[in-house]
Coordinates of C-alpha atoms in Angstrom, one line a residue:
X29 CA 0.0 0.0 0.0
X30 CA 1.3 3.4 -0.9
X31 CA 2.5 5.8 1.8
X32 CA 0.1 8.4 0.4
X33 CA -2.8 6.0 0.6
X34 CA -1.9 5.0 4.1
X35 CA -2.0 8.6 5.4
X36 CA -5.2 9.3 3.7
X37 CA -6.8 6.2 5.1
X38 CA -5.6 6.9 8.6
X39 CA -6.1 10.6 8.7
X40 CA -8.6 11.6 6.0
X41 CA -10.3 8.6 4.6
X42 CA -10.6 6.7 7.8
X43 CA -11.3 9.7 9.9
X44 CA -13.9 11.0 7.4
X45 CA -16.0 8.1 8.3
X46 CA -18.2 5.7 6.4
X47 CA -19.5 6.7 3.0
X48 CA -22.7 4.8 2.4
X49 CA -22.8 3.4 -1.1
X50 CA -26.5 3.3 -1.0
X51 CA -27.0 6.9 0.2
X52 CA -26.2 8.4 -3.2
X53 CA -26.5 6.8 -6.6
X54 CA -23.1 6.7 -8.4
X55 CA -23.0 6.6 -12.2
X56 CA -20.5 3.7 -12.3
X57 CA -18.8 1.0 -10.2
X58 CA -15.6 3.1 -10.5
X59 CA -17.4 6.0 -8.7
X60 CA -18.6 3.6 -5.9
X61 CA -15.1 2.3 -5.4
X62 CA -13.5 5.7 -5.6
X63 CA -15.7 7.3 -3.0
X64 CA -15.2 4.3 -0.7
X65 CA -11.4 4.8 -1.0
X66 CA -11.0 1.4 -2.8
X67 CA -8.6 3.0 -5.2
X68 CA -7.2 0.0 -7.0
X69 CA -10.7 -1.3 -7.6
X70 CA -11.6 2.1 -8.8
X71 CA -8.6 2.1 -11.3
X72 CA -9.7 -1.3 -12.7
X73 CA -13.3 -0.2 -13.1
X74 CA -12.4 3.2 -14.6
X75 CA -9.9 1.7 -17.0
X76 CA -12.6 -0.7 -18.2
X77 CA -15.0 2.2 -18.7
X78 CA -12.2 4.1 -20.5
X79 CA -11.6 1.3 -22.9
X80 CA -15.3 1.7 -23.9
X81 CA -14.9 5.5 -24.2
X82 CA -17.5 6.4 -21.6
X83 CA -15.6 8.2 -18.9
X84 CA -16.8 11.7 -18.0
X85 CA -14.3 14.5 -17.4
X86 CA -14.8 14.2 -13.6
X87 CA -14.3 10.4 -13.8
X88 CA -11.1 10.9 -15.8
X89 CA -9.9 13.2 -13.0
X90 CA -10.9 10.6 -10.4
X91 CA -8.9 8.0 -12.4
X92 CA -5.8 10.3 -12.1
X93 CA -6.4 10.6 -8.4
X94 CA -6.8 6.8 -8.1
X95 CA -3.5 6.3 -9.9
X96 CA -1.9 8.7 -7.5
X97 CA -3.3 7.0 -4.4
X98 CA -2.1 3.6 -5.7
X99 CA 1.4 4.9 -6.3
X100 CA 1.2 4.6 -10.1
X101 CA 2.8 7.9 -10.4
X102 CA 3.8 7.5 -14.1
X103 CA 0.1 7.0 -15.2
X104 CA -1.0 9.6 -12.7
X105 CA 1.3 12.3 -14.1
X106 CA 0.3 11.4 -17.7
X107 CA -3.4 11.6 -16.9
X108 CA -3.1 14.8 -14.9
X109 CA -1.2 16.4 -17.8
X110 CA -3.8 15.3 -20.3
X111 CA -6.5 16.9 -18.2
X112 CA -4.5 20.0 -17.7
X113 CA -4.1 20.4 -21.4
X114 CA -7.8 20.1 -22.1
X115 CA -9.9 21.4 -19.2
X116 CA -9.8 23.6 -16.1
X117 CA -11.0 20.9 -13.7
X118 CA -7.7 20.8 -11.9
X119 CA -7.2 23.1 -9.0
X120 CA -4.1 23.9 -6.8
X121 CA -4.6 20.6 -4.9
X122 CA -4.4 18.6 -8.1
X123 CA -1.4 20.6 -9.2
X124 CA 0.3 19.5 -6.0
X125 CA -0.5 15.9 -6.8
X126 CA 0.8 16.3 -10.3
X127 CA 4.1 17.8 -9.1
X128 CA 4.4 15.0 -6.5
X129 CA 3.8 12.4 -9.2
X130 CA 6.5 13.9 -11.4
X131 CA 9.0 14.1 -8.5
X132 CA 8.3 10.5 -7.6
X133 CA 9.3 9.6 -11.1
X134 CA 12.5 11.6 -10.7
X135 CA 11.3 13.7 -13.6
X136 CA 13.1 17.0 -12.7
X137 CA 12.6 18.6 -16.1
X138 CA 9.0 17.7 -16.1
X139 CA 8.5 19.0 -12.6
X140 CA 10.2 22.3 -13.4
X141 CA 8.3 22.6 -16.6
X142 CA 4.9 22.0 -15.1
X143 CA 5.7 24.2 -12.1
X144 CA 6.6 27.0 -14.5
X145 CA 3.1 26.7 -16.1
X146 CA 1.2 26.7 -12.8
X147 CA 3.3 28.8 -10.5
X148 CA 1.3 32.0 -11.3
X149 CA -1.7 30.3 -9.6
X150 CA 0.3 29.8 -6.4
X151 CA 0.7 32.5 -3.7
X152 CA 4.1 34.1 -3.6
X153 CA 4.6 32.8 -0.1
X154 CA 4.5 29.2 -1.4
X155 CA 7.2 30.0 -4.0
X156 CA 9.3 31.6 -1.3
X157 CA 8.8 28.5 1.0
X158 CA 9.7 26.2 -1.9
X159 CA 12.9 28.1 -2.8
X160 CA 14.0 28.2 0.8
X161 CA 13.5 24.5 1.4
X162 CA 14.9 23.5 -2.0
X163 CA 18.1 25.3 -1.3
X164 CA 18.2 23.9 2.2
X165 CA 17.7 20.3 1.1
X166 CA 19.8 20.5 -2.0
X167 CA 22.8 22.2 -0.4
X168 CA 22.5 19.9 2.6
X169 CA 22.2 21.0 6.2
X170 CA 24.2 18.2 7.8
X171 CA 26.5 20.6 9.5
X172 CA 23.5 22.1 11.2
X173 CA 21.6 18.8 11.7
X174 CA 21.1 17.5 15.3
X175 CA 21.9 14.1 16.6
X176 CA 18.6 12.3 17.2
X177 CA 18.1 9.1 19.1
X178 CA 15.0 7.7 17.4
X179 CA 13.3 4.5 18.6
X180 CA 10.1 2.6 17.7
X181 CA 7.7 2.4 20.6
X182 CA 7.2 -1.0 22.2
X183 CA 3.5 -0.2 22.5
X184 CA 2.9 -0.2 18.7
X185 CA 0.5 -2.8 17.2
X186 CA 0.1 -4.4 13.8
X187 CA -2.7 -1.9 13.2
X188 CA -2.5 1.9 12.8
X189 CA -1.0 3.8 15.8
X190 CA -0.6 7.6 15.5
X191 CA -1.3 11.0 17.1
X192 CA 0.8 10.9 20.3
X193 CA 0.0 13.4 23.0
X194 CA 1.5 14.1 26.4
X195 CA -0.8 13.6 29.4
X196 CA 1.3 14.5 32.4
X197 CA 3.6 11.4 32.8
X198 CA 1.6 9.4 30.4
X199 CA 1.4 9.2 26.6
X200 CA -2.0 9.2 24.8
X201 CA -2.3 8.0 21.3
X202 CA -4.8 6.8 18.7
X203 CA -5.0 3.2 17.4
X204 CA -7.0 1.1 15.0
X205 CA -6.5 -2.1 17.1
X206 CA -9.9 -3.7 17.4
X207 CA -11.9 -3.2 20.6
X208 CA -15.2 -4.6 19.4
X209 CA -14.9 -7.4 16.8
X210 CA -18.5 -6.7 15.7
X211 CA -17.5 -3.1 14.7
X212 CA -15.0 -2.8 12.0
X213 CA -14.1 0.1 9.7
X214 CA -13.9 -1.3 6.2
X215 CA -11.7 1.3 4.4
X216 CA -9.0 0.7 7.0
X217 CA -9.8 -3.0 7.4
X218 CA -9.3 -2.6 11.2
X219 CA -11.2 -1.4 14.2
X220 CA -12.6 2.1 14.6
X221 CA -10.0 4.4 16.1
X222 CA -9.9 4.7 19.9
X223 CA -7.6 6.6 22.3
X224 CA -5.1 4.7 24.5
X225 CA -2.9 5.7 27.3
X226 CA 0.5 4.4 28.5
X227 CA 3.1 5.3 31.0
X228 CA 6.3 7.0 29.8
X229 CA 9.4 5.3 31.0
X230 CA 12.7 7.1 31.7
X231 CA 14.0 5.7 28.4
X232 CA 11.1 7.2 26.5
X233 CA 9.5 3.9 25.9
X234 CA 6.0 3.2 27.2
X235 CA 4.4 0.6 29.4
X236 CA 1.0 -0.5 30.5
X237 CA -0.9 0.3 27.3
X238 CA -4.6 0.4 27.9
X239 CA -7.8 1.9 26.6
X240 CA -8.2 5.5 27.8
X241 CA -11.5 5.4 29.7
X242 CA -11.9 9.1 30.7
X243 CA -13.8 10.0 27.6
X244 CA -17.5 9.8 26.8
X245 CA -18.2 6.3 25.6
X246 CA -18.6 5.6 21.8
X247 CA -18.3 2.6 19.5
X248 CA -17.0 4.8 16.7
X249 CA -14.0 6.9 15.9
X250 CA -12.4 8.9 18.7
X251 CA -8.8 10.0 17.9
X252 CA -6.0 12.6 17.9
X253 CA -6.2 13.7 21.5
X254 CA -4.6 16.7 23.0
X255 CA -4.4 17.4 26.8
X256 CA -4.5 20.9 28.1
X257 CA -3.0 21.1 31.6
X258 CA -4.5 24.6 32.1
X259 CA -8.0 23.4 31.5
X260 CA -7.3 19.8 32.7
X261 CA -9.2 18.7 29.6
X262 CA -8.8 16.5 26.6
X263 CA -9.6 17.8 23.1
X264 CA -10.1 15.1 20.5
X265 CA -12.1 14.2 17.4
X266 CA -15.0 11.8 17.2
X267 CA -17.5 10.5 14.6
X268 CA -20.7 12.4 14.4
X269 CA -23.5 10.3 15.9
X270 CA -27.2 10.5 16.5
X271 CA -29.2 8.2 18.8
X272 CA -26.2 6.0 19.3
X273 CA -25.5 5.4 15.6
X274 CA -23.5 7.2 12.9
X275 CA -24.9 10.5 11.6
X276 CA -24.6 11.1 7.8
X277 CA -25.1 14.2 5.7
X278 CA -27.2 14.2 2.5
X279 CA -24.4 12.7 0.5
X280 CA -24.0 9.8 2.9
X281 CA -20.8 11.0 4.5
X282 CA -20.0 10.7 8.2
X283 CA -17.6 13.4 9.3
X284 CA -15.6 14.1 12.5
X285 CA -16.3 16.7 15.1
X286 CA -14.1 18.1 17.9
X287 CA -15.1 17.7 21.5
X288 CA -13.6 18.7 24.9
X289 CA -13.8 16.4 27.8
X290 CA -12.8 17.7 31.2
X291 CA -11.0 15.0 33.2
X292 CA -13.6 13.9 35.7
X293 CA -16.0 16.6 34.5
X294 CA -18.3 17.8 31.7
X295 CA -18.2 16.9 28.0
X296 CA -18.7 19.6 25.3
X297 CA -19.1 19.3 21.5
X298 CA -17.1 22.3 20.2
X299 CA -17.0 22.0 16.4
X300 CA -19.4 20.0 14.3
X301 CA -20.5 19.9 10.6
X302 CA -22.0 16.8 9.1
X303 CA -20.2 17.5 5.8
X304 CA -16.8 18.7 7.2
X305 CA -14.3 16.8 9.2
X306 CA -12.1 18.4 11.8
X307 CA -8.7 16.8 12.7
X308 CA -5.9 17.2 15.2
X309 CA -7.1 19.7 17.8
X310 CA -4.3 21.6 19.6
X311 CA -5.2 24.0 22.4
X312 CA -2.6 26.7 23.1
X313 CA -2.8 27.4 26.9
X314 CA -1.0 30.8 26.5
X315 CA -3.3 32.3 23.9
X316 CA -6.5 30.4 24.3
X317 CA -6.6 29.6 20.6
X318 CA -7.8 26.2 19.5
X319 CA -5.9 25.0 16.4
X320 CA -7.1 22.2 14.1
X321 CA -7.1 21.0 10.5
X322 CA -10.1 21.0 8.2
X323 CA -11.0 21.1 4.5
X324 CA -13.1 24.2 4.1
X325 CA -14.0 26.0 0.9
X326 CA -11.4 28.7 1.5
X327 CA -8.6 26.2 1.8
X328 CA -5.4 26.7 -0.2
X329 CA -5.4 23.1 -1.4
X330 CA -6.6 20.1 0.6
X331 CA -6.7 20.1 4.4
X332 CA -5.5 23.4 5.9
X333 CA -4.7 24.5 9.5
X334 CA -7.1 26.9 11.2
X335 CA -7.7 28.3 14.7
X336 CA -10.6 29.7 16.6
X337 CA -10.5 32.0 19.6
X338 CA -12.0 30.5 22.8
X339 CA -12.9 31.4 26.3
X340 CA -11.4 28.5 28.3
X341 CA -12.0 26.2 25.4
X342 CA -15.5 27.5 24.5
X343 CA -15.4 28.5 20.9
X344 CA -15.8 32.3 20.4
X345 CA -15.1 33.0 16.8
X346 CA -15.3 31.6 13.2
X347 CA -12.4 29.5 12.0
X348 CA -9.4 31.6 10.8
X349 CA -7.1 30.2 8.2
X350 CA -3.4 30.4 9.0
X351 CA -2.7 31.7 5.5
X352 CA -0.4 30.8 2.6
X353 CA 2.8 31.0 4.6
X354 CA 1.7 27.8 6.4
X355 CA -1.0 26.2 4.2
X356 CA -0.2 25.0 0.7
X357 CA -1.9 23.3 -2.3
X358 CA -1.3 20.0 -0.4
X359 CA -2.6 18.9 3.0
X360 CA -1.5 20.4 6.3
X361 CA -2.3 18.6 9.6
X362 CA -1.2 18.1 13.2
X363 CA -0.4 21.6 14.5
X364 CA 1.7 21.7 17.7
X365 CA 3.3 24.7 19.3
X366 CA 6.5 24.4 21.3
X367 CA 8.7 27.4 22.5
X368 CA 7.3 29.9 20.0
X369 CA 7.5 27.5 17.0
X370 CA 4.7 25.9 15.1
X371 CA 5.3 22.2 14.1
X372 CA 3.0 20.6 11.6
X373 CA 3.0 18.1 8.8
X374 CA 2.5 18.7 5.1
X375 CA 2.5 16.7 1.9
X376 CA 3.4 19.8 -0.3
X377 CA 5.3 18.8 -3.4
X378 CA 8.7 20.0 -2.5
X379 CA 9.2 17.8 0.5
X380 CA 11.1 14.5 0.8
X381 CA 8.0 12.5 0.0
X382 CA 4.6 11.9 1.5
X383 CA 4.0 13.8 4.7
X384 CA 7.0 15.7 6.1
X385 CA 7.2 17.6 9.4
X386 CA 8.0 21.3 9.3
X387 CA 8.8 24.0 11.8
X388 CA 7.8 27.7 11.5
X389 CA 8.8 30.4 13.9
X390 CA 5.8 32.3 15.3
X391 CA 6.1 36.1 14.6
X392 CA 4.1 39.0 15.8
X393 CA 2.1 39.3 12.7
X394 CA 2.3 35.7 11.3
X395 CA 4.7 32.9 10.7
X396 CA 8.2 32.4 9.4
X397 CA 9.0 30.1 6.5
X398 CA 8.1 26.5 7.3
X399 CA 11.4 24.6 7.4
X400 CA 11.6 20.9 6.6
X401 CA 13.2 19.1 9.6
X402 CA 15.0 16.8 7.2
X403 CA 16.4 13.4 7.9
X404 CA 16.2 11.4 10.1
X405 CA 12.9 12.8 11.3
X406 CA 11.5 13.0 7.8
X407 CA 11.8 10.2 5.2
X408 CA 10.4 9.4 1.7
X409 CA 7.4 8.0 3.6
X410 CA 4.8 9.7 5.8
X411 CA 6.0 11.4 8.9
X412 CA 3.6 13.5 10.9
X413 CA 2.1 14.4 14.3
X414 CA 5.2 15.6 16.2
X415 CA 5.0 16.5 19.8
X416 CA 8.0 17.6 22.0
X417 CA 8.8 18.8 25.5
X418 CA 11.8 19.5 27.7
X419 CA 13.1 16.4 29.5
X420 CA 16.1 16.5 31.8
X421 CA 19.1 18.1 30.0
X422 CA 17.5 17.6 26.5
X423 CA 14.2 17.1 24.8
X424 CA 11.8 14.2 24.4
X425 CA 9.4 13.9 21.5
X426 CA 7.2 11.5 19.6
X427 CA 5.8 11.4 16.0
X428 CA 4.1 8.9 13.7
X429 CA 5.5 7.3 10.6
X430 CA 4.9 4.5 8.1
X431 CA 8.6 4.2 7.3
X432 CA 10.0 0.8 6.7
X433 CA 10.8 -1.4 9.6
X434 CA 7.7 -0.6 11.7
X435 CA 5.4 -3.0 13.5
X436 CA 2.2 -1.9 11.7
X437 CA 0.6 0.4 9.2
X438 CA 1.7 3.6 11.1
X439 CA 3.9 3.4 14.1
X440 CA 4.7 5.9 16.8
X441 CA 8.4 6.7 17.2
X442 CA 10.1 8.4 20.1
X443 CA 13.2 10.5 19.9
X444 CA 15.6 12.3 22.2
X445 CA 17.6 15.3 21.1
X446 CA 19.8 17.9 22.9
X447 CA 18.3 21.0 21.2
X448 CA 15.1 22.2 19.7
X449 CA 14.5 20.6 16.3
X450 CA 14.7 22.9 13.3
X451 CA 17.3 25.2 11.7
X452 CA 17.8 28.6 13.3
X453 CA 17.0 31.3 10.9
X454 CA 17.2 35.1 10.4
X455 CA 14.1 37.0 9.2
X456 CA 14.1 40.5 7.7
X457 CA 10.6 41.9 7.2
X458 CA 9.0 45.3 7.0
X459 CA 8.3 48.0 4.4
X460 CA 10.4 49.9 1.9
X461 CA 9.6 53.6 2.8
X462 CA 10.1 56.6 0.6
X463 CA 11.7 59.1 3.1
X464 CA 12.0 61.8 0.5
X465 CA 8.2 62.1 0.0
X466 CA 5.4 61.8 2.4
X467 CA 6.7 58.5 3.9
X468 CA 4.7 56.4 1.4
X469 CA 5.9 52.9 0.8
X470 CA 7.6 51.8 -2.4
X471 CA 6.6 48.8 -4.4
X472 CA 8.7 46.7 -6.7
X473 CA 12.0 47.3 -4.9
X474 CA 14.5 44.5 -5.1
X475 CA 15.7 43.5 -1.6
X476 CA 18.5 41.0 -1.2
X477 CA 20.7 39.5 1.5
X478 CA 24.4 38.8 0.9
X479 CA 27.1 37.0 3.0
X480 CA 30.5 38.5 3.7
X481 CA 32.0 36.6 0.7
X482 CA 29.7 38.4 -1.7
X483 CA 27.3 35.5 -2.3
X484 CA 23.6 36.3 -2.6
X485 CA 21.6 34.4 0.1
X486 CA 18.1 35.5 -0.8
X487 CA 16.2 38.0 -2.9
X488 CA 12.6 39.3 -3.0
X489 CA 10.6 42.2 -4.5
X490 CA 8.5 44.5 -2.3
X491 CA 4.8 44.0 -3.0
X492 CA 2.2 46.6 -3.9
X493 CA 2.1 47.8 -0.3
X494 CA 5.9 48.1 -0.1
X495 CA 6.1 45.1 2.2
X496 CA 9.0 42.7 1.9
X497 CA 10.1 39.6 3.7
X498 CA 13.3 37.5 3.6
X499 CA 14.3 34.5 5.7
X500 CA 17.6 32.6 5.6
X501 CA 19.5 30.1 7.6
X502 CA 21.3 31.9 10.5
X503 CA 24.4 34.0 9.6
X504 CA 26.4 36.0 12.2
X505 CA 27.1 38.8 9.6
X506 CA 25.4 39.8 6.4
X507 CA 24.6 42.7 4.1
X508 CA 21.1 44.0 3.2
X509 CA 20.8 45.6 -0.3
X510 CA 17.7 47.4 -1.7
X511 CA 17.5 49.1 -5.1
X512 CA 15.0 50.4 -7.6
X513 CA 15.4 52.5 -10.7
X514 CA 15.5 56.3 -9.9
X515 CA 15.6 55.5 -6.2
X516 CA 18.5 55.6 -3.8
X517 CA 20.2 52.4 -3.1
X518 CA 20.2 51.2 0.5
X519 CA 23.2 49.0 1.6
X520 CA 23.8 48.2 5.3
X521 CA 26.0 45.6 7.0
X522 CA 24.6 43.9 10.1
X523 CA 26.6 42.2 12.8
X524 CA 25.4 39.4 15.1
X525 CA 24.0 41.6 17.9
X526 CA 22.1 43.7 15.4
X527 CA 20.7 40.6 13.7
X528 CA 19.6 39.0 17.0
X529 CA 17.9 42.3 18.0
X530 CA 16.0 42.3 14.7
X531 CA 14.2 39.0 15.2
X532 CA 10.5 39.2 15.8
X533 CA 10.6 42.9 14.9
X534 CA 10.2 44.8 11.6
X535 CA 12.9 46.7 9.8
X536 CA 11.8 49.4 7.4
X537 CA 14.2 50.2 4.6
X538 CA 14.5 54.0 3.8
X539 CA 15.0 55.0 0.2
X540 CA 14.6 58.3 -1.7
X541 CA 13.1 59.0 -5.0
X542 CA 15.5 61.0 -7.2
X543 CA 12.7 63.2 -8.6
X544 CA 11.7 64.2 -5.1
X545 CA 15.2 65.6 -4.4
X546 CA 15.8 67.6 -7.6
X547 CA 14.0 70.4 -9.5
X548 CA 14.4 72.5 -12.6
X549 CA 15.8 75.9 -12.1
X550 CA 17.2 78.3 -14.7
X551 CA 17.2 75.6 -17.4
X552 CA 19.1 73.0 -15.4
X553 CA 18.5 70.3 -12.9
X554 CA 19.6 71.3 -9.4
X555 CA 19.3 69.7 -5.9
X556 CA 16.1 70.9 -4.3
X557 CA 16.9 73.4 -1.5
X558 CA 15.1 76.3 0.2
X559 CA 16.6 79.7 -0.6
X560 CA 19.3 80.7 1.8
X561 CA 21.3 84.0 2.1
X562 CA 24.8 85.1 3.2
X563 CA 25.1 88.2 5.3
X564 CA 26.0 91.3 3.2
X565 CA 29.6 91.0 2.2
X566 CA 30.1 87.8 4.2
X567 CA 31.3 84.3 3.1
X568 CA 30.6 82.7 6.4
X569 CA 28.0 79.9 6.5
X570 CA 25.3 80.5 9.1
X571 CA 23.2 77.7 10.7
X572 CA 20.4 78.2 8.1
X573 CA 22.8 77.7 5.3
X574 CA 24.4 74.6 6.9
X575 CA 20.9 73.1 7.5
X576 CA 20.1 73.4 3.7
X577 CA 23.5 72.0 2.7
X578 CA 22.9 69.0 4.8
X579 CA 20.3 68.1 2.2
X580 CA 23.1 68.1 -0.4
X581 CA 25.1 65.7 1.8
X582 CA 22.1 63.4 2.0
X583 CA 21.5 63.6 -1.7
X584 CA 25.1 62.6 -2.5
X585 CA 24.8 59.7 0.0
X586 CA 21.6 58.6 -1.8
X587 CA 23.0 59.1 -5.3
X588 CA 26.8 58.8 -5.0
X589 CA 27.3 58.8 -8.8
X590 CA 26.0 62.3 -9.1
X591 CA 28.4 65.0 -10.4
X592 CA 27.9 68.5 -9.0
X593 CA 28.7 72.1 -9.8
X594 CA 28.3 74.8 -7.2
X595 CA 27.1 78.1 -8.6
X596 CA 26.8 81.3 -6.6
X597 CA 25.3 84.6 -7.7
X598 CA 24.7 88.0 -6.1
X599 CA 22.8 91.2 -6.9
X600 CA 24.0 94.2 -8.9
X601 CA 24.9 96.3 -5.9
X602 CA 28.6 96.8 -5.4
X603 CA 31.4 96.6 -7.8
X604 CA 31.4 94.0 -10.5
X605 CA 34.9 92.7 -9.6
X606 CA 34.1 92.6 -5.9
X607 CA 31.0 90.7 -6.6
X608 CA 32.9 88.0 -8.6
X609 CA 35.4 87.6 -5.8
X610 CA 32.6 87.4 -3.2
X611 CA 30.5 84.8 -5.0
X612 CA 33.6 82.7 -5.8
X613 CA 34.6 82.7 -2.1
X614 CA 31.0 81.8 -1.2
X615 CA 31.0 78.8 -3.6
X616 CA 34.4 77.7 -2.3
X617 CA 33.1 78.0 1.3
X618 CA 30.1 75.8 0.3
X619 CA 32.4 73.2 -1.3
X620 CA 34.7 73.2 1.8
X621 CA 31.7 72.5 4.1
X622 CA 30.3 69.8 1.9
X623 CA 33.7 68.0 1.7
X624 CA 34.1 68.2 5.4
X625 CA 30.6 66.8 5.8
X626 CA 31.5 63.7 3.8
X627 CA 30.9 64.6 0.2
X628 CA 33.8 63.3 -1.9
X629 CA 35.8 66.2 -3.4
X630 CA 35.7 64.3 -6.7
X631 CA 31.9 64.6 -6.8
X632 CA 32.1 68.4 -6.9
X633 CA 33.6 69.1 -10.4
X634 CA 33.3 72.9 -10.2
X635 CA 32.7 75.7 -7.7
X636 CA 32.0 78.9 -9.5
X637 CA 31.2 82.4 -8.5
X638 CA 29.2 84.3 -11.2
X639 CA 29.0 87.6 -9.5
X640 CA 26.2 89.8 -10.9
X641 CA 26.4 88.3 -14.4
X642 CA 23.0 86.6 -14.4
X643 CA 20.5 89.0 -13.0
X644 CA 17.0 87.4 -13.0
X645 CA 15.0 90.6 -13.1
X646 CA 15.3 94.3 -13.9
X647 CA 17.4 95.1 -10.8
X648 CA 20.6 95.9 -12.8
X649 CA 23.1 98.7 -12.1
X650 CA 21.5 102.0 -11.3
X651 CA 18.0 100.7 -11.1
X652 CA 16.1 101.2 -7.9
X653 CA 14.6 97.9 -6.5
X654 CA 13.1 96.7 -3.3
X655 CA 15.2 94.5 -1.1
X656 CA 13.0 91.5 -1.8
X657 CA 13.7 91.9 -5.6
X658 CA 17.5 92.2 -5.0
X659 CA 17.4 89.0 -2.9
X660 CA 16.0 87.0 -5.9
X661 CA 19.4 87.5 -7.5
X662 CA 21.3 86.4 -4.4
X663 CA 21.3 82.6 -4.8
X664 CA 23.4 79.5 -4.7
X665 CA 22.6 76.4 -6.9
X666 CA 23.9 72.9 -6.7
X667 CA 23.7 71.7 -10.3
X668 CA 23.5 68.0 -11.1
X669 CA 25.8 67.9 -14.2
X670 CA 25.1 64.3 -15.3
X671 CA 21.3 64.3 -14.7
X672 CA 20.6 63.1 -18.2
X673 CA 22.9 60.1 -18.0
X674 CA 22.7 59.2 -14.2
X675 CA 20.3 56.3 -14.7
X676 CA 21.5 55.1 -18.1

């Protein structure tokens, strides 16, 4: 049986409950087998129909899915591709299956080609997640990988065992081992799931496995427990029932609800929908949020992770999707929070195969890039449902897997490790802000991170709101670079203390638009300054002049390739020769101040005094003018000589 089929039977198909074949008339035997999760029988029936040319478009898609579930990835990819070329039946979830089928065939060119065709339909967060994990897995992270002591639990059975959960010094888990021989769940060919308890030994192994009897009694599914120490309650999923029997929706489906059972106290049904199943509840004692998995209409693919706000476990809001940073076109299940990190499982196409376990750092306004934990936690098979806690000098954890060498369909594995699983990362996020205008944000700015050897580590483009986000494996030093045509380039080196201080905070990147800093005056482009004046006959720079010249310093820092000419003029009063000398001295004084303030001397090609040669009005020699009119001729301009070629 395929690892994909196993996980669907144990977590989606099995937990979805029984689909009554008589509740809804199917158009063919293939449909009956398909909706009862008998995928190989569905393949045989659909292929027989196909040979007669009577498959509908939806049945042809069902056949592709059946190939996928039976691990016939070559036929699955061919069938999906044929559907993709003809119709729009395929959605993001099917794209994920298509990409996984191609990767299982080691068809790298086909995977990349198909991905290029459909990537525009994926959120940018998914593509960022993919690139990050692709680099991580391809380049190898062995030097950063932890030493795990992984062991198969002695309490596993030949049936399905999964969903471990801490319960003080005990371990709870779900199992398909048969309790009542009269009640069997046909798709899994085993008993309905029930919750068991066992004692955790110092070695991490378990003892005294027995049925957990603190829950409301039921003959049907009860699984994926989570114990909240704050509420002293168990959250778990169970089959929808009515009058002691299974309850079905109009399509003949029995779904799973989420319940809360106080230890020794009351029982509450929290989330129920006859047509929608809820999986893997996790209650966060710190925030009061109840996390779970479900396949709602707003999902990004298959099963997504959601949360609801609660008041001591009582649901107080509608479900909220964790968004495209966490949820993918695949299936996401089994959320678990440990030390400000979210652990969960996903079968997104860029993983190692089947379900993989990921870790995402929790941020103030969302989540970091989910990082594949890599081997040996993840394998080409299904690995899911991780829990972890501090134990002695290290950590103790458990997860489920159908990897080779187990005792049953899915087994629970324990592990011990010295440090928290998951690669340490650095996150830069915030907005690119135009500091030369009204502090509006700037879209389409290229933002990149570089190591100290000049290698690019990551790159992104700020979105329409000017927001950007980059996450990379931890570095002690790096350089941030941001650039856009006609904007100033921002480059800054960060050292370890600065990088550590930035985590879980935002960093806005200041840039300036060239056109905000210059203007047209007297037929040439000049740095935009307020008018300033020297005292009569003086070459000394007062505070007002220095304040304006600071803008020139900032302009040169923003656009270091600019070439400048300083021009100073005066009015017609006084002798012509004296005025030339006075304005030249003033231009030289301005240049001296700018150079002392950090402007390279090579940037200022000329500093010229024009005296009274360029009078802007009628206030020439011998003409009476008001002081305000004379002042119009007293001016200094900082001309940008290479304005026309600066951005070529």
